[in-house]
């Protein structure tokens, strides 16, 4: 059993790293008490779940120990807390294997370039694997010269993240391995929305995190976010939700959340004006009515003062659903052309981006450009002009949200980029945005949302 291991990266690394190969260094919240993911012991497990499990030990500051008789026990299971026990836990194995026996459940890769997040790096000692093993979390650079890892490093230390140059890994004779039951994640848009949920007149962000909890992150009115508190329990109640949108759908002066749940039903969760929501009533039809929708957003698109829902449906058409002001929507009319025009769009949001007092749609198209579709105030949009260049600058973005985040009078765009950072792009009220500053410090904090 090896005497050295390295610390895990924060849970924020989990899902986004798994999807993009980028790396994160810290987490928004500590929720280590909750079991991570849906895998079964020794069964298939996604890369994001491996990283989330690894992050949980970083959050818990699990101390290094080679004791089999006194394992670390938490919601992840019971595992020896040395380097190989750490990998065993992250892979959700039935027992704590060693640096040598981990090879019985994994396959050696051809080179470091073949590594994906959730794979392992096992150090060869010239005759066996009896030194140290680490979890590969991603690359810190596009050239793939520096790796980020999770590790249990040594006695009197705790699980953490670390970085190693490929040249160092090579000189130390680390070898890349892949767990035989690991599977790639299916990429999906982030489940986020923006609104004033605490009644302070400043835009906040709400999102479903890697633990499937709905959290609110209060805005400061200057383009930054803080906090990260649960809006409706912390028991993973939002698992399976595909998308969410924010609006005062029942017109009580408090911001609500609408979301497409695991049964493909559009549900309303009413806000209390203090950062919490409750309920879960159907807004249109029963289960399955919203199957196949790629994204939704909310706003008053027909000028009647009542929030509506707009979404890209299973046929890749942009559809308008009119709100009634008491928590329901109806209709489903096309906002621009017929089926297929919105194929490949990654995310959409609403806002008055050109300053004409009518809500528009901004979205990341199939070419990874942020495009503006101007609203007519009657439930339709037109156009399709670039808001921030045409060079695919929005590749890897999983979320966009419109709002006046800096209280500057113009509508801005906030979004989760390919590195899982929440960035702010300020609007000019002429259909363009610029900038790209972080709204929350650190790197990769929005992984898994």
PDB file of N, CA and C in Angstrom, residues 112 123 165-174:
ATOM      1  N   UNK A 112      -0.398   9.881 -22.070  1.00  0.00           N
ATOM      2  CA  UNK A 112      -1.059  10.895 -21.246  1.00  0.00           C
ATOM      3  C   UNK A 112      -2.122  11.646 -22.051  1.00  0.00           C
ATOM      4  N   UNK A 123       1.703   5.221 -10.311  1.00  0.00           N
ATOM      5  CA  UNK A 123       3.159   5.323 -10.448  1.00  0.00           C
ATOM      6  C   UNK A 123       3.813   3.941 -10.454  1.00  0.00           C
ATOM      7  N   UNK A 165       3.218  18.852 -14.100  1.00  0.00           N
ATOM      8  CA  UNK A 165       3.604  18.945 -15.502  1.00  0.00           C
ATOM      9  C   UNK A 165       3.718  17.532 -16.070  1.00  0.00           C
ATOM     10  N   UNK A 166       3.358  17.383 -17.342  1.00  0.00           N
ATOM     11  CA  UNK A 166       3.463  16.073 -17.979  1.00  0.00           C
ATOM     12  C   UNK A 166       4.895  15.570 -17.922  1.00  0.00           C
ATOM     13  N   UNK A 167       5.845  16.490 -18.059  1.00  0.00           N
ATOM     14  CA  UNK A 167       7.255  16.086 -17.985  1.00  0.00           C
ATOM     15  C   UNK A 167       7.584  15.491 -16.626  1.00  0.00           C
ATOM     16  N   UNK A 168       6.995  16.040 -15.577  1.00  0.00           N
ATOM     17  CA  UNK A 168       7.225  15.503 -14.229  1.00  0.00           C
ATOM     18  C   UNK A 168       6.574  14.135 -14.070  1.00  0.00           C
ATOM     19  N   UNK A 169       5.340  14.007 -14.538  1.00  0.00           N
ATOM     20  CA  UNK A 169       4.670  12.713 -14.473  1.00  0.00           C
ATOM     21  C   UNK A 169       5.466  11.651 -15.215  1.00  0.00           C
ATOM     22  N   UNK A 170       6.000  12.040 -16.360  1.00  0.00           N
ATOM     23  CA  UNK A 170       6.784  11.091 -17.153  1.00  0.00           C
ATOM     24  C   UNK A 170       8.074  10.700 -16.450  1.00  0.00           C
ATOM     25  N   UNK A 171       8.763  11.690 -15.885  1.00  0.00           N
ATOM     26  CA  UNK A 171      10.038  11.400 -15.212  1.00  0.00           C
ATOM     27  C   UNK A 171       9.834  10.564 -13.948  1.00  0.00           C
ATOM     28  N   UNK A 172       8.646  10.697 -13.316  1.00  0.00           N
ATOM     29  CA  UNK A 172       8.341   9.911 -12.133  1.00  0.00           C
ATOM     30  C   UNK A 172       7.741   8.550 -12.481  1.00  0.00           C
ATOM     31  N   UNK A 173       7.564   8.312 -13.780  1.00  0.00           N
ATOM     32  CA  UNK A 173       7.061   7.046 -14.312  1.00  0.00           C
ATOM     33  C   UNK A 173       5.622   6.756 -13.900  1.00  0.00           C
ATOM     34  N   UNK A 174       4.773   7.799 -13.939  1.00  0.00           N
ATOM     35  CA  UNK A 174       3.342   7.569 -13.767  1.00  0.00           C
ATOM     36  C   UNK A 174       2.767   7.001 -15.071  1.00  0.00           C
TER      37      UNK A 174
END
